[in-house]
């Protein structure tokens, strides 16, 4: 069984409030909800605000669907760090007899997994992952590197929970910088300020934390410690249902993806990469949590800033 | 092996043209591509046009992520009709030792499927599927039924191909009507005209066909024949790379979902359901195919209509 992360009483109650208000709709699976019209409107208006904020650097949009070639997941190191969060796609490859047997089992809600075969795609683990091999395929970077925009990409994390801020599938919007070390480090510091300013302009309380990813197992604790020690991950934290929650984060991967995907700078060095990521459903939840469930009652300055 | 549907020479060549123009970007898997900025811009502007077209009937937006509870797929009948198109989500539930073994195999690109367990979610087979149980959970329909809007939902079809119009994952935008028989039948006829008018206003050549779904196996041929005989499916067909392609379709499910998900009218009868679906990537491809790969060169009337 995957680890079920029970939300505290405040989170469980807040989920119910969101459901009662029609902002989220339950599907029967923890961490998988439909978004009502008002929720989606806020999410899309926040997404548009990120577009306007990033516009001065003219990032190149590259919109990937939520499937990654399995071969890229195998290469990326993700299964070493986060095997518990990955999702793989299986499909049927049998004949009519097998289809009939599968159907019979499935109709009884019995185990039909034996009729499913691993495919060549997996669910997208992070919005920036598919960019690295795609950019590497173009050859060495142009001078000054590149800046990319994933748009509002769906990503998957296998961590069922009844905390509305912990979804199994959600939209991650990433601006990604690929270049030499100094370029990426400097860019990342600029975006740290820009992201805090952006989120504070929406009336959110933001704490900036040095953070680590939820690495798997005992070895993972060492990785997390090293990540913190080198300040490779910052999180922008804001309360959702009384719980301090990372609503955005910035990662510096050093030259990990440069080596993994043979991504070379114009000087033919392994490229460094960094990203600024916004968890759009979490930002939306933080806004509803801070300003109330009825958008009409939000502060005029926030509605103006979001063009709501 | 899933059936690989080879595109004809014209389709394969057109895919390469789209890639060369930066409209699509290859990922290494057939039928899974990233969308470049211009492609996405056209898709989103078409999506907004559907919103404006549907606005007079004020459909309720309900935005589902691309995961469906497995239990709903098992109930829906999909595995009887389309077992070859379904995708299921598997995940890791093992300990640290198992994670290390899985990683070792995956790093060598060997078979690590044995470490993956079927989860309680599957990939979304059609945008309207999750609506039926969600609406049924509210109790009997209000008088006059309901009209819903899925937004631009991702759906999955396991049919790898090198035809750019046959994607494994794409955006389906559906307007869905749930009510009594006459209401749904009449609504569907209105939308047939409205959809033809909408697509023709974009300069597309549209043929309206009585069609059938790609049912699996020998029994499927009977289902397809019955579907045609009762005109349960219409397709709006337009050429993409010389190939007549369904870019939109309308389905009438009679009371199938009403029975399956105990969806009742205000008169406590099983509800009838129908939907008008737009394949957004296909509409976008048809537009590029008809007007050229450079949006600046499109007819002024089309750009005005799409606010491009």
XYZ file of C-alpha atoms in Angstrom:
616
model
C 0.000 0.000 0.000
C 1.300 3.478 -0.753
C 1.764 5.613 2.298
C -1.503 7.438 2.982
C -0.717 10.830 4.413
C -3.592 11.713 6.679
C -4.271 15.418 6.857
C -4.778 16.941 10.291
C -8.314 17.830 11.428
C -7.957 21.384 10.066
C -6.971 20.093 6.599
C -9.752 17.516 6.467
C -12.284 20.133 7.518
C -10.958 22.598 4.953
C -11.335 19.994 2.183
C -14.971 19.583 3.165
C -15.486 23.376 3.097
C -14.005 23.507 -0.397
C -16.295 20.669 -1.502
C -19.358 22.306 0.067
C -18.527 25.544 -1.762
C -18.240 23.692 -5.103
C -14.585 24.674 -5.467
C -13.460 21.041 -5.490
C -15.491 17.915 -6.304
C -14.614 14.477 -4.920
C -13.976 11.573 -7.315
C -13.790 8.733 -4.789
C -9.975 8.653 -4.782
C -7.964 10.640 -2.221
C -5.990 13.456 -3.790
C -7.851 13.363 -7.131
C -10.560 16.051 -7.366
C -12.343 17.985 -10.061
C -12.027 21.751 -9.978
C -15.172 23.865 -10.006
C -15.467 26.991 -12.152
C -14.324 29.501 -9.501
C -11.313 27.431 -8.482
C -10.250 27.041 -12.099
C -10.775 30.734 -12.794
C -8.389 31.705 -9.978
C -5.845 29.100 -11.085
C -5.869 30.304 -14.696
C -5.660 33.961 -13.682
C -2.660 33.157 -11.487
C -1.136 31.270 -14.417
C -1.611 34.349 -16.613
C 0.053 36.480 -13.930
C 3.124 34.215 -14.036
C 3.154 34.671 -17.816
C 3.171 38.463 -17.401
C 5.849 38.268 -14.693
C 8.139 36.128 -16.853
C 7.486 38.078 -20.072
C 10.539 40.399 -19.829
C 12.875 37.432 -20.300
C 10.785 35.965 -23.171
C 10.968 32.315 -22.133
C 10.292 29.812 -24.928
C 7.042 27.927 -24.251
C 7.282 24.136 -24.580
C 4.089 22.403 -23.458
C 4.457 18.711 -22.652
C 1.518 16.398 -21.997
C 1.612 14.482 -18.686
C 3.393 11.440 -20.166
C 7.162 11.003 -20.160
C 9.013 8.320 -22.176
C 9.856 5.576 -19.665
C 13.425 5.510 -20.959
C 13.871 9.128 -19.779
C 12.626 8.294 -16.286
C 15.055 5.374 -16.161
C 17.914 7.692 -17.109
C 16.982 10.642 -14.899
C 17.791 9.196 -11.467
C 14.190 9.698 -10.316
C 13.711 6.018 -9.427
C 16.682 6.229 -7.086
C 15.423 9.302 -5.260
C 11.619 9.029 -5.485
C 10.530 5.466 -6.368
C 7.518 5.867 -4.046
C 6.183 8.872 -5.998
C 6.464 7.553 -9.569
C 3.543 6.300 -11.633
C 3.942 4.013 -14.649
C 1.453 3.382 -17.461
C 0.402 -0.161 -18.275
C -1.855 -1.270 -21.130
C -3.495 -4.324 -22.651
C -1.734 -6.233 -25.413
C -3.753 -9.453 -25.495
C -6.220 -11.106 -27.857
C -10.019 -11.376 -27.716
C -9.933 -14.277 -25.282
C -7.689 -12.347 -22.900
C -9.892 -9.253 -23.252
C -12.932 -11.314 -22.249
C -11.134 -12.703 -19.174
C -9.875 -9.262 -18.184
C -13.382 -7.831 -18.536
C -14.875 -10.598 -16.429
C -12.453 -9.916 -13.564
C -12.731 -6.132 -13.844
C -16.540 -6.251 -13.840
C -16.354 -8.049 -10.478
C -13.764 -5.521 -9.255
C -11.288 -8.389 -8.930
C -7.588 -8.313 -9.818
C -7.066 -7.872 -13.582
C -3.521 -6.491 -13.320
C -2.115 -9.680 -14.886
C -3.574 -8.625 -18.242
C -1.743 -5.311 -18.198
C 1.766 -4.867 -19.596
C 4.235 -2.068 -18.871
C 4.206 0.494 -21.682
C 6.928 2.849 -22.908
C 5.471 5.863 -21.052
C 5.185 6.900 -17.393
C 3.337 9.736 -15.681
C 5.179 13.065 -15.673
C 7.083 13.427 -12.392
C 8.054 17.113 -12.753
C 7.275 19.712 -15.382
C 10.899 20.433 -16.272
C 12.054 16.820 -16.798
C 11.126 16.468 -20.492
C 12.784 19.778 -21.368
C 16.351 18.602 -20.828
C 16.499 15.846 -23.474
C 14.420 18.011 -25.840
C 16.895 20.893 -25.591
C 19.898 18.540 -25.697
C 18.585 17.169 -29.009
C 19.122 20.627 -30.560
C 22.878 20.430 -29.983
C 25.026 22.775 -27.853
C 23.213 25.715 -26.230
C 23.378 29.144 -27.835
C 25.624 31.642 -26.069
C 23.918 32.825 -22.876
C 21.904 29.613 -22.629
C 18.116 29.338 -22.864
C 15.077 30.120 -20.733
C 12.008 27.913 -21.078
C 8.419 27.923 -19.884
C 6.551 24.666 -19.279
C 3.113 26.291 -19.148
C 0.652 24.815 -16.663
C 1.791 21.183 -16.871
C 0.162 18.309 -15.018
C 2.541 16.313 -12.812
C 1.894 13.137 -10.823
C 2.963 12.212 -7.280
C 1.756 8.940 -5.766
C 0.971 10.226 -2.282
C -2.743 9.773 -1.531
C -3.927 12.096 1.232
C -7.050 13.812 2.503
C -5.151 17.098 2.777
C -6.455 19.248 -0.128
C -2.938 20.678 -0.555
C -1.501 17.215 -1.287
C -2.874 16.103 -4.647
C -1.828 13.065 -6.654
C -2.014 15.121 -9.848
C -1.718 18.893 -10.109
C -0.466 21.750 -12.283
C 3.142 22.812 -11.959
C 4.210 25.915 -13.833
C 7.952 26.118 -14.263
C 10.303 28.691 -15.687
C 13.578 26.904 -16.405
C 17.066 28.285 -17.014
C 19.762 26.288 -18.765
C 23.254 27.698 -19.160
C 26.620 27.923 -17.456
C 26.931 27.854 -13.683
C 27.063 31.605 -13.017
C 24.160 32.352 -15.345
C 21.887 29.831 -13.623
C 22.909 30.791 -10.063
C 22.350 34.483 -10.729
C 19.030 33.899 -12.544
C 17.787 31.784 -9.669
C 18.534 34.514 -7.129
C 16.678 37.067 -9.241
C 13.635 34.800 -9.463
C 13.674 34.171 -5.719
C 13.006 37.875 -5.147
C 10.590 38.124 -8.052
C 8.521 35.148 -6.858
C 8.291 36.433 -3.274
C 7.208 39.854 -4.558
C 4.658 38.262 -6.898
C 3.046 36.121 -4.191
C 3.106 38.902 -1.574
C 1.385 41.203 -4.058
C -1.553 38.779 -3.857
C -1.859 39.330 -0.115
C -0.181 36.044 0.799
C 2.167 35.666 3.766
C 5.377 34.121 2.437
C 8.270 32.522 4.310
C 11.374 31.626 2.364
C 12.868 28.312 3.542
C 15.932 26.295 2.652
C 14.322 22.939 1.944
C 14.871 19.402 0.700
C 12.950 16.981 -1.473
C 11.138 13.952 0.042
C 13.911 11.475 -0.871
C 13.135 7.794 -0.326
C 14.611 5.618 2.421
C 17.667 5.920 4.654
C 20.038 6.970 1.871
C 17.485 9.649 1.107
C 18.176 11.327 4.427
C 21.774 11.902 3.391
C 20.671 13.298 0.032
C 18.214 15.631 1.764
C 20.896 16.804 4.148
C 23.346 17.487 1.305
C 20.625 19.346 -0.631
C 19.984 21.601 2.353
C 23.685 22.118 3.018
C 24.219 23.418 -0.508
C 20.943 25.419 -0.575
C 19.906 23.633 -3.755
C 16.197 23.996 -2.943
C 14.253 26.985 -1.671
C 10.588 26.813 -0.835
C 8.120 29.685 -0.645
C 5.836 28.687 2.179
C 2.366 29.999 2.942
C -0.347 28.699 5.288
C -3.161 26.518 3.907
C -5.651 25.345 6.549
C -3.200 26.316 9.321
C -0.446 24.238 7.719
C 2.703 25.923 6.356
C 2.754 24.696 2.747
C 5.290 25.080 -0.052
C 3.337 26.848 -2.795
C 6.388 27.522 -4.965
C 9.965 26.337 -5.036
C 13.249 26.907 -6.757
C 15.656 24.082 -7.517
C 19.273 24.192 -8.634
C 20.331 20.870 -10.152
C 23.957 21.897 -10.698
C 25.145 19.913 -13.732
C 23.123 16.745 -12.943
C 20.842 17.028 -15.988
C 23.715 18.416 -18.068
C 25.571 15.130 -17.519
C 22.510 12.865 -17.629
C 21.147 14.178 -20.922
C 24.427 15.368 -22.517
C 23.284 18.954 -22.421
C 26.269 21.157 -23.381
C 26.869 24.883 -23.128
C 28.158 26.949 -26.051
C 31.604 26.406 -24.471
C 31.000 22.627 -24.671
C 30.792 22.236 -20.868
C 28.000 20.256 -19.155
C 25.140 22.728 -18.713
C 23.805 23.749 -15.325
C 20.058 23.946 -14.825
C 17.699 25.614 -12.402
C 13.968 26.158 -12.213
C 11.354 28.309 -10.540
C 8.201 26.238 -9.981
C 4.714 27.304 -8.909
C 2.266 24.716 -7.595
C -0.853 26.250 -9.092
C -3.472 24.380 -7.053
C -1.563 25.228 -3.863
C -1.306 28.913 -4.756
C -5.048 28.848 -5.489
C -5.772 27.163 -2.151
C -3.579 29.686 -0.309
C -5.542 32.509 -1.941
C -8.924 31.045 -0.956
C -7.561 30.317 2.513
C -6.313 33.883 2.950
C -9.114 35.863 1.310
C -12.152 33.599 1.765
C -14.077 31.198 -0.456
C -16.018 33.930 -2.310
C -13.878 35.765 -4.858
C -16.284 38.739 -4.777
C -15.156 39.402 -1.194
C -11.432 39.443 -1.953
C -9.485 42.705 -1.481
C -9.848 44.977 -4.491
C -6.066 45.246 -4.891
C -5.715 41.458 -5.186
C -8.561 41.179 -7.691
C -7.043 44.003 -9.724
C -3.593 42.388 -9.673
C -5.113 39.086 -10.849
C -7.519 40.744 -13.290
C -10.361 38.910 -11.535
C 2.638 -5.100 -28.687
C -0.038 -2.451 -29.125
C -1.090 -1.983 -32.692
C 1.151 0.648 -34.260
C -0.876 2.616 -36.765
C 1.526 3.745 -39.414
C 0.596 7.031 -40.977
C 0.689 7.273 -44.772
C 3.594 9.100 -46.449
C 1.639 12.393 -46.425
C 1.002 12.155 -42.660
C 4.606 11.256 -41.833
C 5.846 14.115 -43.982
C 3.398 16.527 -42.368
C 4.605 15.537 -38.899
C 8.148 16.391 -39.990
C 6.998 19.764 -41.337
C 5.314 20.527 -38.006
C 8.485 19.544 -36.137
C 10.680 21.614 -38.461
C 8.412 24.628 -37.870
C 8.660 24.185 -34.077
C 4.919 23.580 -33.771
C 5.443 20.083 -32.334
C 8.528 18.660 -30.625
C 9.316 14.936 -30.592
C 9.775 13.122 -27.266
C 11.034 9.769 -28.562
C 7.618 8.082 -28.210
C 5.181 7.951 -31.138
C 2.073 10.020 -30.541
C 3.504 11.952 -27.569
C 4.786 15.402 -28.539
C 5.351 18.745 -26.903
C 3.464 21.709 -28.311
C 5.407 24.800 -29.304
C 4.145 28.287 -28.480
C 2.282 28.928 -31.756
C 0.535 25.562 -31.706
C -0.564 26.097 -28.110
C -1.707 29.637 -28.858
C -4.030 28.412 -31.624
C -5.317 25.573 -29.434
C -6.113 27.885 -26.528
C -7.773 30.460 -28.780
C -9.941 27.734 -30.269
C -10.764 26.576 -26.733
C -11.830 30.127 -25.851
C -13.997 30.218 -28.970
C -15.815 27.076 -27.803
C -16.353 28.810 -24.456
C -17.952 31.791 -26.210
C -20.057 29.521 -28.429
C -21.390 27.557 -25.452
C -21.898 30.622 -23.241
C -25.615 31.167 -24.047
C -26.506 27.867 -22.334
C -24.238 28.590 -19.323
C -22.758 25.103 -18.930
C -21.340 24.329 -15.493
C -17.549 23.914 -15.694
C -16.178 20.786 -14.014
C -12.472 20.290 -14.681
C -11.164 16.787 -14.062
C -7.476 15.870 -14.083
C -6.461 13.059 -16.452
C -6.904 10.309 -13.837
C -10.124 8.327 -13.361
C -10.801 6.058 -10.367
C -10.193 2.509 -11.611
C -13.496 1.407 -10.098
C -15.331 3.796 -12.464
C -13.561 2.364 -15.504
C -14.501 -1.139 -14.354
C -18.141 -0.092 -14.078
C -18.372 1.954 -17.268
C -18.181 -0.831 -19.861
C -15.051 0.699 -21.410
C -12.988 -2.469 -20.956
C -15.573 -4.406 -22.946
C -15.584 -1.976 -25.852
C -12.068 -0.517 -25.872
C -9.645 -2.689 -23.848
C -6.906 -1.919 -26.408
C -7.125 1.842 -25.811
C -7.125 1.937 -21.988
C -4.132 2.877 -19.861
C -3.777 1.908 -16.201
C -1.506 3.469 -13.585
C 0.878 1.265 -11.633
C 3.140 2.344 -8.757
C 5.786 1.067 -6.375
C 4.782 -0.241 -2.962
C 7.959 -2.042 -1.884
C 10.681 -1.499 0.677
C 14.223 -0.181 0.339
C 15.599 -3.508 -0.849
C 12.953 -3.718 -3.577
C 13.600 -0.103 -4.553
C 17.294 -0.871 -5.007
C 16.526 -3.898 -7.188
C 14.021 -1.946 -9.255
C 16.539 0.864 -9.751
C 19.252 -1.565 -10.829
C 17.007 -3.075 -13.527
C 15.630 0.283 -14.664
C 19.107 1.796 -14.939
C 19.991 -0.990 -17.379
C 16.676 -0.427 -19.226
C 15.694 -3.980 -18.274
C 12.255 -5.167 -17.178
C 11.280 -3.649 -13.802
C 7.532 -4.118 -14.251
C 7.486 -6.788 -11.523
C 8.057 -4.079 -8.907
C 5.006 -2.111 -10.007
C 1.526 -2.724 -8.577
C -1.814 -1.723 -10.065
C -3.118 1.433 -8.382
C -6.674 2.683 -7.870
C -6.474 5.113 -10.813
C -6.359 4.773 -14.599
C -5.762 7.277 -17.374
C -8.828 9.267 -18.439
C -10.421 7.555 -21.451
C -12.884 10.339 -22.380
C -13.515 13.786 -20.946
C -17.168 13.162 -20.076
C -16.702 9.857 -18.183
C -16.043 11.305 -14.705
C -19.013 13.663 -14.953
C -21.684 10.971 -14.715
C -20.861 9.589 -11.254
C -20.106 13.135 -10.015
C -23.544 14.372 -11.088
C -25.267 11.188 -9.872
C -23.779 11.809 -6.408
C -25.851 15.007 -6.195
C -29.112 13.054 -6.329
C -31.851 13.293 -8.987
C -31.343 15.906 -11.710
C -33.067 19.269 -11.452
C -36.030 19.752 -13.799
C -34.720 20.302 -17.319
C -31.507 18.419 -16.562
C -28.008 19.883 -16.572
C -25.414 21.041 -19.094
C -21.749 20.640 -18.230
C -18.413 21.727 -19.646
C -15.283 19.591 -19.186
C -12.884 22.360 -20.192
C -9.825 21.290 -22.171
C -9.320 17.877 -20.565
C -6.482 15.508 -21.376
C -7.594 12.036 -22.496
C -5.483 8.959 -23.251
C -5.754 6.459 -26.119
C -3.173 3.698 -26.439
C -2.693 3.833 -30.199
C 0.897 4.754 -31.034
C 1.220 6.181 -34.525
C 3.410 8.457 -36.609
C 0.328 10.289 -37.886
C 0.342 13.681 -36.079
C -3.473 13.537 -35.904
C -3.362 10.322 -33.856
C -1.930 11.201 -30.451
C -1.752 8.961 -27.396
C -2.730 11.904 -25.193
C -4.619 15.006 -26.306
C -7.133 17.636 -25.220
C -10.809 16.850 -25.593
C -13.243 19.668 -24.885
C -16.751 18.386 -24.245
C -20.082 20.039 -23.663
C -22.339 17.434 -22.078
C -26.122 17.314 -21.724
C -27.844 15.143 -19.128
C -31.635 14.983 -18.971
C -34.607 13.116 -20.358
C -34.574 11.580 -23.813
C -36.201 14.386 -25.774
C -34.092 17.077 -24.139
C -30.844 15.320 -25.023
C -31.863 14.404 -28.575
C -32.971 17.947 -29.357
C -29.893 19.508 -27.730
C -27.643 17.250 -29.745
C -29.261 18.288 -33.026
C -28.845 21.955 -32.147
C -25.150 21.444 -31.371
C -24.604 19.555 -34.617
C -25.531 22.704 -36.545
C -23.693 24.990 -34.148
C -20.475 22.955 -34.348
C -20.522 22.817 -38.159
C -21.094 26.573 -38.308
C -18.320 27.202 -35.773
C -15.730 25.119 -37.644
C -16.740 26.439 -41.072
C -16.377 29.989 -39.738
C -12.677 29.152 -39.299
C -12.331 28.373 -42.988
C -12.362 24.598 -42.517
C -14.074 22.222 -44.937
C -16.426 20.067 -42.866
C -18.200 16.830 -43.790
C -20.781 15.478 -41.396
C -20.609 11.663 -41.153
C -22.599 9.010 -39.352
C -19.792 7.174 -37.590
C -18.884 4.442 -35.121
C -16.320 4.053 -32.372
C -13.272 1.762 -32.838
C -14.781 -1.126 -30.854
C -12.480 -4.072 -30.081
C -12.659 -7.498 -31.705
C -15.356 -9.364 -33.617
C -18.175 -8.481 -31.226
C -17.080 -4.884 -31.706
C -18.122 -4.987 -35.353
C -21.700 -5.673 -34.281
C -21.573 -2.816 -31.772
C -20.213 -0.490 -34.433
C -22.934 -1.514 -36.837
C -25.668 -0.944 -34.242
C -24.161 2.449 -33.366
C -24.285 3.503 -37.012
C -27.778 2.143 -37.492
C -29.112 4.266 -34.657
C -27.011 7.334 -35.603
C -25.574 7.452 -32.091
C -22.333 9.027 -33.302
C -21.748 11.873 -35.710
C -18.299 12.984 -36.731
C -17.281 16.336 -38.165
C -14.553 15.452 -40.615
C -11.918 17.739 -42.101
C -8.724 16.963 -44.031
C -5.384 16.853 -42.179
C -2.415 15.977 -44.412
C -4.789 14.735 -47.123
C -6.520 12.406 -44.672
C -10.200 12.986 -43.756
C -10.030 13.246 -39.957
C -12.729 13.494 -37.279
C -11.933 16.800 -35.541
C -15.159 16.846 -33.521
C -17.882 14.358 -32.717
C -21.233 14.069 -31.046
C -22.267 10.980 -29.108
C -25.661 9.951 -27.810
C -25.340 7.286 -25.105
C -29.099 6.797 -24.671
C -29.567 5.754 -21.018
C -26.336 3.703 -20.782
C -24.660 6.009 -18.252
C -28.002 6.690 -16.588
C -28.240 2.980 -15.752
C -24.523 2.445 -15.079
C -24.136 5.305 -12.614
C -27.731 5.460 -11.296
C -28.199 8.891 -12.790
C -31.914 9.794 -12.433
C -34.024 12.547 -13.975
C -36.308 14.771 -11.903
C -39.052 12.281 -12.873
C -36.914 9.478 -11.379
C -36.246 7.874 -14.772
C -32.746 6.792 -15.892
C -31.182 9.894 -17.432
C -30.127 10.077 -21.066
C -26.784 11.655 -21.914
C -25.163 13.164 -24.965
C -22.013 15.126 -25.654
C -20.423 17.407 -28.208
C -16.666 16.842 -28.235
C -13.886 18.810 -29.912
C -10.458 17.230 -30.405
C -8.433 20.370 -29.833
C -5.111 19.194 -31.266
C -6.912 17.916 -34.378
C -8.790 21.190 -34.864
C -5.460 22.995 -34.475
C -3.804 20.691 -37.019
C -6.694 21.183 -39.443
C -6.264 24.950 -39.129
C -2.508 24.816 -39.791
C -3.126 22.369 -42.635
C -5.745 24.638 -44.247
C -4.194 28.069 -43.677
C -0.459 27.314 -43.526
C 2.104 26.952 -40.754
C 2.545 30.709 -40.191
C -0.388 32.252 -38.316
C 0.535 35.705 -39.668
C -0.448 34.494 -43.129
C -3.908 33.214 -42.158
C -6.993 34.922 -43.621
C -7.881 38.060 -41.661
C -11.434 36.816 -41.055
C -10.172 33.628 -39.402
C -7.706 35.503 -37.203
C -10.440 37.939 -36.210
C -12.857 35.121 -35.380
C -10.188 33.445 -33.223
C -8.926 36.739 -31.765
C -5.441 35.779 -32.965
